[in-house]
Structure formats: C-alpha cells, structure tokens
PDB file of C-alpha atoms in Angstrom:
ATOM      1  CA  MET A   5      61.045 -71.899-151.526  1.00 52.00           C
ATOM      2  CA  THR A   6      64.611 -70.776-152.837  1.00 53.00           C
ATOM      3  CA  PRO A   7      64.450 -69.530-156.694  1.00 51.00           C
ATOM      4  CA  THR A   8      64.707 -72.457-158.821  1.00 52.00           C
ATOM      5  CA  GLU A   9      62.327 -74.316-157.405  1.00 50.00           C
ATOM      6  CA  ALA A  10      58.089 -74.488-158.481  1.00 50.00           C
ATOM      7  CA  PRO A  11      55.089 -74.476-156.474  1.00 53.00           C
ATOM      8  CA  THR A  12      53.398 -78.544-156.387  1.00 54.00           C
ATOM      9  CA  GLY A  13      50.541 -77.950-158.564  1.00 56.00           C
ATOM     10  CA  GLY A  14      51.804 -74.961-160.530  1.00 56.00           C
ATOM     11  CA  PRO A  15      50.750 -73.769-164.095  1.00 54.00           C
ATOM     12  CA  ALA A  16      53.235 -76.747-166.022  1.00 51.00           C
ATOM     13  CA  ALA A  17      51.157 -79.188-163.733  1.00 49.00           C
ATOM     14  CA  ARG A  18      47.692 -77.996-164.400  1.00 53.00           C
ATOM     15  CA  THR A  19      48.195 -77.588-168.105  1.00 56.00           C
ATOM     16  CA  ALA A  20      50.533 -81.430-168.199  1.00 60.00           C
ATOM     17  CA  VAL A  21      49.601 -83.309-171.972  1.00 79.00           C
ATOM     18  CA  ARG A  22      47.184 -85.858-172.193  1.00 86.00           C
ATOM     19  CA  PRO A  23      48.017 -89.137-174.067  1.00 90.00           C
ATOM     20  CA  PRO A  24      46.135 -89.033-177.008  1.00 92.00           C
ATOM     21  CA  LEU A  25      43.127 -90.824-176.873  1.00 93.00           C
ATOM     22  CA  PRO A  26      43.426 -94.719-178.117  1.00 95.00           C
ATOM     23  CA  VAL A  27      40.930 -95.628-181.392  1.00 96.00           C
ATOM     24  CA  LYS A  28      40.294 -98.500-183.185  1.00 96.00           C
ATOM     25  CA  MET A  29      39.180 -99.276-186.557  1.00 97.00           C
ATOM     26  CA  VAL A  30      39.649-102.374-188.424  1.00 95.00           C
ATOM     27  CA  ILE A  31      40.484-103.070-192.390  1.00 95.00           C
ATOM     28  CA  ALA A  32      39.204-105.321-193.879  1.00 93.00           C
ATOM     29  CA  GLY A  33      38.201-107.140-196.697  1.00 91.00           C
ATOM     30  CA  GLY A  34      39.021-109.928-199.458  1.00 87.00           C
ATOM     31  CA  PHE A  35      42.310-111.743-200.528  1.00 83.00           C
ATOM     32  CA  GLY A  36      44.558-110.014-201.856  1.00 84.00           C
ATOM     33  CA  VAL A  37      42.748-106.539-202.254  1.00 90.00           C
ATOM     34  CA  GLY A  38      45.700-104.128-200.422  1.00 91.00           C
ATOM     35  CA  LYS A  39      44.720-104.212-196.743  1.00 91.00           C
ATOM     36  CA  THR A  40      48.983-105.173-195.634  1.00 90.00           C
ATOM     37  CA  THR A  41      49.342-102.386-198.384  1.00 92.00           C
ATOM     38  CA  ALA A  42      47.587 -99.453-196.490  1.00 95.00           C
ATOM     39  CA  VAL A  43      48.617-100.789-193.048  1.00 94.00           C
ATOM     40  CA  GLY A  44      52.156-100.122-194.267  1.00 93.00           C
ATOM     41  CA  ALA A  45      51.675 -97.380-196.156  1.00 95.00           C
ATOM     42  CA  ILE A  46      50.349 -95.672-193.214  1.00 96.00           C
ATOM     43  CA  SER A  47      51.577 -96.892-190.194  1.00 94.00           C
ATOM     44  CA  GLU A  48      54.141 -94.421-188.092  1.00 95.00           C
ATOM     45  CA  ILE A  49      55.610 -97.631-186.903  1.00 92.00           C
ATOM     46  CA  GLU A  50      57.360-100.605-188.488  1.00 89.00           C
ATOM     47  CA  PRO A  51      53.917-102.172-189.510  1.00 81.00           C
ATOM     48  CA  LEU A  52      53.018-105.639-187.905  1.00 80.00           C
ATOM     49  CA  THR A  53      52.460-108.417-190.295  1.00 72.00           C
ATOM     50  CA  THR A  54      51.771-112.158-189.766  1.00 62.00           C
ATOM     51  CA  GLU A  55      52.063-113.232-193.546  1.00 51.00           C
ATOM     52  CA  ALA A  56      53.085-115.897-194.739  1.00 51.00           C
ATOM     53  CA  ALA A  57      54.425-117.369-197.505  1.00 48.00           C
ATOM     54  CA  ILE A  58      51.254-118.982-200.043  1.00 41.00           C
ATOM     55  CA  THR A  59      52.272-122.931-201.053  1.00 42.00           C
ATOM     56  CA  GLU A  60      50.945-125.365-203.797  1.00 45.00           C
ATOM     57  CA  VAL A  61      48.395-125.479-201.512  1.00 39.00           C
ATOM     58  CA  ALA A  62      47.328-122.430-200.794  1.00 42.00           C
ATOM     59  CA  ALA A  63      47.267-120.974-204.586  1.00 44.00           C
ATOM     60  CA  GLY A  64      44.957-123.793-205.683  1.00 44.00           C
ATOM     61  CA  VAL A  65      42.079-122.682-202.883  1.00 45.00           C
ATOM     62  CA  ASP A  66      42.426-119.137-203.211  1.00 44.00           C
ATOM     63  CA  ASP A  67      42.364-116.895-206.760  1.00 52.00           C
ATOM     64  CA  LEU A  68      45.266-115.730-207.278  1.00 46.00           C
ATOM     65  CA  THR A  69      43.943-114.621-210.994  1.00 52.00           C
ATOM     66  CA  HIS A  70      44.142-110.797-210.369  1.00 46.00           C
ATOM     67  CA  THR A  71      47.450-111.237-208.377  1.00 46.00           C
ATOM     68  CA  PRO A  72      50.126-113.418-209.824  1.00 46.00           C
ATOM     69  CA  ARG A  73      53.440-111.802-208.275  1.00 49.00           C
ATOM     70  CA  LYS A  74      51.686-112.320-204.626  1.00 41.00           C
ATOM     71  CA  THR A  75      53.825-114.522-202.873  1.00 48.00           C
ATOM     72  CA  THR A  76      52.774-113.963-199.776  1.00 50.00           C
ATOM     73  CA  THR A  77      49.461-113.806-197.125  1.00 50.00           C
ATOM     74  CA  THR A  78      48.256-112.963-194.651  1.00 47.00           C
ATOM     75  CA  VAL A  79      46.663-115.140-192.138  1.00 45.00           C
ATOM     76  CA  ALA A  80      46.225-113.270-188.382  1.00 53.00           C
ATOM     77  CA  MET A  81      46.522-110.032-188.735  1.00 76.00           C
ATOM     78  CA  ASP A  82      48.300-106.978-189.489  1.00 87.00           C
ATOM     79  CA  PHE A  83      48.488-103.665-187.050  1.00 91.00           C
ATOM     80  CA  GLY A  84      49.909-100.166-187.375  1.00 94.00           C
ATOM     81  CA  CYS A  85      49.024 -96.989-185.548  1.00 95.00           C
ATOM     82  CA  LEU A  86      48.612 -92.726-186.706  1.00 96.00           C
ATOM     83  CA  THR A  87      48.627 -90.087-184.918  1.00 96.00           C
ATOM     84  CA  ILE A  88      45.986 -87.888-186.161  1.00 93.00           C
ATOM     85  CA  ASP A  89      46.148 -85.087-184.138  1.00 92.00           C
ATOM     86  CA  PRO A  90      47.647 -84.119-180.653  1.00 93.00           C
ATOM     87  CA  THR A  91      44.046 -85.560-179.046  1.00 94.00           C
ATOM     88  CA  LEU A  92      43.820 -89.022-181.059  1.00 94.00           C
ATOM     89  CA  LYS A  93      45.306 -91.671-182.671  1.00 96.00           C
ATOM     90  CA  LEU A  94      44.263 -94.718-184.078  1.00 96.00           C
ATOM     91  CA  TYR A  95      45.049 -98.558-183.981  1.00 97.00           C
ATOM     92  CA  LEU A  96      44.256 -99.843-187.068  1.00 96.00           C
ATOM     93  CA  PHE A  97      43.879-103.768-187.621  1.00 94.00           C
ATOM     94  CA  GLY A  98      43.864-105.489-190.812  1.00 90.00           C
ATOM     95  CA  THR A  99      41.756-108.759-191.135  1.00 88.00           C
ATOM     96  CA  PRO A 100      43.038-111.757-192.840  1.00 80.00           C
ATOM     97  CA  GLY A 101      41.291-111.885-196.468  1.00 57.00           C
ATOM     98  CA  GLN A 102      40.324-115.806-196.789  1.00 54.00           C
ATOM     99  CA  GLU A 103      37.138-117.361-195.678  1.00 62.00           C
ATOM    100  CA  ARG A 104      38.975-119.829-194.010  1.00 51.00           C
ATOM    101  CA  PHE A 105      39.976-117.649-191.721  1.00 51.00           C
ATOM    102  CA  GLY A 106      36.719-115.617-190.219  1.00 54.00           C
ATOM    103  CA  PHE A 107      36.671-117.666-186.763  1.00 57.00           C
ATOM    104  CA  MET A 108      39.878-114.520-185.817  1.00 73.00           C
ATOM    105  CA  TRP A 109      37.159-112.171-186.902  1.00 79.00           C
ATOM    106  CA  ASP A 110      35.147-110.843-183.876  1.00 88.00           C
ATOM    107  CA  ASP A 111      38.073-110.978-181.818  1.00 88.00           C
ATOM    108  CA  ILE A 112      39.744-108.359-184.261  1.00 89.00           C
ATOM    109  CA  VAL A 113      36.555-106.331-184.689  1.00 91.00           C
ATOM    110  CA  GLU A 114      35.652-105.975-180.841  1.00 93.00           C
ATOM    111  CA  GLY A 115      36.248-102.739-179.444  1.00 94.00           C
ATOM    112  CA  ALA A 116      36.687-100.949-183.545  1.00 95.00           C
ATOM    113  CA  VAL A 117      34.515 -97.720-183.533  1.00 96.00           C
ATOM    114  CA  GLY A 118      34.460 -98.851-187.456  1.00 97.00           C
ATOM    115  CA  GLY A 119      36.337-100.100-190.410  1.00 97.00           C
ATOM    116  CA  LEU A 120      37.654 -99.542-193.990  1.00 98.00           C
ATOM    117  CA  VAL A 121      36.608-101.965-196.249  1.00 97.00           C
ATOM    118  CA  ILE A 122      38.820-101.838-199.281  1.00 96.00           C
ATOM    119  CA  VAL A 123      37.647-103.606-202.804  1.00 95.00           C
ATOM    120  CA  ASP A 124      39.512-104.813-205.925  1.00 92.00           C
ATOM    121  CA  THR A 125      36.647-104.137-208.863  1.00 89.00           C
ATOM    122  CA  ARG A 126      37.954-106.534-210.707  1.00 86.00           C
ATOM    123  CA  ARG A 127      36.049-108.949-208.166  1.00 85.00           C
ATOM    124  CA  LEU A 128      33.375-107.695-206.044  1.00 88.00           C
ATOM    125  CA  ASP A 129      32.750-111.091-204.833  1.00 88.00           C
ATOM    126  CA  ASP A 130      35.127-111.404-202.607  1.00 87.00           C
ATOM    127  CA  CYS A 131      34.358-108.263-200.376  1.00 89.00           C
ATOM    128  CA  TYR A 132      30.657-109.783-199.866  1.00 92.00           C
ATOM    129  CA  ALA A 133      31.437-111.062-196.710  1.00 90.00           C
ATOM    130  CA  ALA A 134      33.209-107.828-195.341  1.00 92.00           C
ATOM    131  CA  VAL A 135      30.410-105.872-195.382  1.00 95.00           C
ATOM    132  CA  ASP A 136      27.864-107.945-194.102  1.00 94.00           C
ATOM    133  CA  TYR A 137      29.898-108.028-191.099  1.00 93.00           C
ATOM    134  CA  PHE A 138      29.491-104.953-190.346  1.00 95.00           C
ATOM    135  CA  GLU A 139      26.278-104.294-191.688  1.00 96.00           C
ATOM    136  CA  HIS A 140      25.140-107.173-188.969  1.00 94.00           C
ATOM    137  CA  LYS A 141      28.056-106.376-186.831  1.00 94.00           C
ATOM    138  CA  GLY A 142      26.283-103.065-186.885  1.00 95.00           C
ATOM    139  CA  ILE A 143      29.506-101.125-187.312  1.00 95.00           C
ATOM    140  CA  PRO A 144      29.834 -97.680-189.481  1.00 96.00           C
ATOM    141  CA  PHE A 145      31.992 -98.345-192.438  1.00 97.00           C
ATOM    142  CA  ALA A 146      32.650 -97.208-195.364  1.00 98.00           C
ATOM    143  CA  VAL A 147      33.459 -98.971-198.604  1.00 98.00           C
ATOM    144  CA  ALA A 148      37.763 -97.897-200.022  1.00 97.00           C
ATOM    145  CA  VAL A 149      37.696 -98.656-203.960  1.00 96.00           C
ATOM    146  CA  ASN A 150      41.669 -99.684-204.404  1.00 94.00           C
ATOM    147  CA  ALA A 151      43.186 -97.895-208.247  1.00 91.00           C
ATOM    148  CA  PHE A 152      44.530-101.047-209.242  1.00 80.00           C
ATOM    149  CA  ASP A 153      47.209 -99.402-212.006  1.00 75.00           C
ATOM    150  CA  GLY A 154      45.578 -96.039-211.802  1.00 78.00           C
ATOM    151  CA  LYS A 155      42.249 -97.474-212.389  1.00 80.00           C
ATOM    152  CA  VAL A 156      39.026 -98.909-211.478  1.00 85.00           C
ATOM    153  CA  GLU A 157      36.972-101.491-213.908  1.00 84.00           C
ATOM    154  CA  HIS A 158      33.496-100.108-212.416  1.00 89.00           C
ATOM    155  CA  THR A 159      31.986 -96.507-211.216  1.00 93.00           C
ATOM    156  CA  LEU A 160      30.658 -95.381-207.592  1.00 95.00           C
ATOM    157  CA  ASP A 161      27.489 -95.576-208.494  1.00 95.00           C
ATOM    158  CA  GLU A 162      28.165 -99.431-210.129  1.00 95.00           C
ATOM    159  CA  VAL A 163      29.502-100.534-207.100  1.00 95.00           C
ATOM    160  CA  ARG A 164      26.890 -99.047-204.364  1.00 96.00           C
ATOM    161  CA  TRP A 165      24.433-101.034-206.471  1.00 96.00           C
ATOM    162  CA  ALA A 166      25.976-104.410-206.847  1.00 94.00           C
ATOM    163  CA  LEU A 167      27.170-104.233-203.116  1.00 95.00           C
ATOM    164  CA  ASP A 168      23.364-102.809-202.268  1.00 95.00           C
ATOM    165  CA  VAL A 169      24.858-100.849-199.103  1.00 96.00           C
ATOM    166  CA  THR A 170      22.903 -97.885-198.061  1.00 93.00           C
ATOM    167  CA  ASP A 171      23.098 -93.840-198.893  1.00 93.00           C
ATOM    168  CA  GLY A 172      23.936 -93.271-195.715  1.00 94.00           C
ATOM    169  CA  VAL A 173      27.805 -96.065-196.864  1.00 97.00           C
ATOM    170  CA  PRO A 174      30.706 -94.182-198.299  1.00 97.00           C
ATOM    171  CA  VAL A 175      32.005 -95.870-201.114  1.00 97.00           C
ATOM    172  CA  LEU A 176      35.169 -93.685-202.189  1.00 97.00           C
ATOM    173  CA  VAL A 177      38.328 -94.452-204.776  1.00 96.00           C
ATOM    174  CA  PHE A 178      41.661 -94.084-203.035  1.00 96.00           C
ATOM    175  CA  ASP A 179      45.268 -96.046-203.476  1.00 96.00           C
ATOM    176  CA  ALA A 180      46.410 -98.432-201.265  1.00 95.00           C
ATOM    177  CA  ARG A 181      50.074 -97.820-201.859  1.00 95.00           C
ATOM    178  CA  GLU A 182      49.806 -93.937-201.063  1.00 96.00           C
ATOM    179  CA  ARG A 183      49.989 -92.669-197.650  1.00 96.00           C
ATOM    180  CA  GLY A 184      48.161 -89.487-197.827  1.00 96.00           C
ATOM    181  CA  SER A 185      44.751 -91.791-200.257  1.00 96.00           C
ATOM    182  CA  VAL A 186      45.101 -94.193-196.941  1.00 97.00           C
ATOM    183  CA  ARG A 187      44.345 -91.520-193.949  1.00 97.00           C
ATOM    184  CA  ASP A 188      41.760 -89.426-195.991  1.00 97.00           C
ATOM    185  CA  ALA A 189      40.009 -92.631-196.683  1.00 97.00           C
ATOM    186  CA  LEU A 190      40.372 -93.440-192.969  1.00 97.00           C
ATOM    187  CA  LEU A 191      39.123 -89.676-191.443  1.00 97.00           C
ATOM    188  CA  VAL A 192      35.788 -90.398-193.874  1.00 97.00           C
ATOM    189  CA  VAL A 193      35.228 -93.797-191.646  1.00 97.00           C
ATOM    190  CA  LEU A 194      36.471 -91.746-188.894  1.00 96.00           C
ATOM    191  CA  GLU A 195      33.998 -89.158-189.101  1.00 95.00           C
ATOM    192  CA  LEU A 196      31.057 -91.782-189.874  1.00 95.00           C
ATOM    193  CA  ALA A 197      31.837 -93.363-185.855  1.00 93.00           C
ATOM    194  CA  LEU A 198      31.684 -90.058-184.723  1.00 91.00           C
ATOM    195  CA  ALA A 199      28.470 -88.622-186.272  1.00 90.00           C
ATOM    196  CA  ARG A 200      27.074 -91.922-184.975  1.00 84.00           C
ATOM    197  CA  THR A 201      28.057 -91.471-181.181  1.00 80.00           C
ATOM    198  CA  GLU A 202      26.544 -87.773-181.686  1.00 80.00           C
ATOM    199  CA  ALA A 203      23.301 -89.153-182.762  1.00 74.00           C
ATOM    200  CA  ARG A 204      23.400 -91.582-179.859  1.00 70.00           C
TER     201      ARG A 204
END
C-alpha cells in the first residue's frame, strides 16, 4: 500500500457524517393569518407556494376586512425547510386557510410530528377548524398569535379560554415576518412532539 492510499473502512469511513433526520411539521390557521409569510421568513430554500390571485368571486367568499391589501391566497400548500442542527431538518407544510380547501388537509398533515396553528386575534373564529383538527387527530400543536402591527387584541389567557385548549397546548405570541420569532415558535412545537414521543 502506498503512502497516499487509505485503508478501506478506516477512521474517515467510520465517522462519515449522516444526513440530518427529516421531520415534517405543519403550519395551519385561517385565511390570511400569516402562514405563507411564516414559511417564507424561515425557509432556507426558496419556498414553494401555490398562491393564486384573489378574484372578485373569491373576495365575495373570503373575508378581507382585516386584510384589505391581500391580493393572493394559498390554494394548495406552502413548502419550505429549515435545518435545526446537523442532526435534524424540518420540512414545513403550510395548509390553505379556506374551509373549501379542507379536503387537502389529510394528505398534507399525514406523517407530521406536530403543528403550529397561527391565530389572528381580530378574528379568532377562523382558527377553530385548525385547532379542532389537530385535537381530533391527536397531533401535538401550539397556538401562535401573530402580532399584526406589533400588537394583539387579546391576552394569551383570553386566547386560551376562547379556543378552549388545555394547559398542555402552548399559546405564544410571535411575528410571522421575523425569522427568529418563527424559529422559536417551531422549536416549541418540536419540543412538544419530542416530549410526546418520550412519554410513550
């Protein structure tokens, strides 16, 4: 063996770096609460979005009262990813917010370890369907109150009471536009999912 040859199965081969473990997480919530914004803020790749223009017909169905500048809406899903550390990579799937696209949820959520339900406190009714879905499926989730214009309309205790979620469901405030804020919210869900797995 020449000096430039390395023995087969040497230290370099034994310490080969494994790819990070892929983990699926869902970002859900009502229409216009900030799901696409959150995925775009955190994704380390150019996020895949299925945005379509809001037509006059759709505007008559979807409530644009609190989002008058919104001109597009997600019609299938958003997708992005985030490497947490060398051992773990999150794959993020954002659901469409309108009830008429609810038939896609089972396919989007399948295999997810947890969910982040984004809430706009100006219209809490819009997130009930997402909360009910995760509760019914037994998937761990956290509620993230999006601070539109830097403020929220209700306290976190009031949000918890209105949504009727247990103490085991984290309720927090975040800003869907800020990468660090979104990352912190996703880590809360990840820790919740890991705790659920360890308890089994």
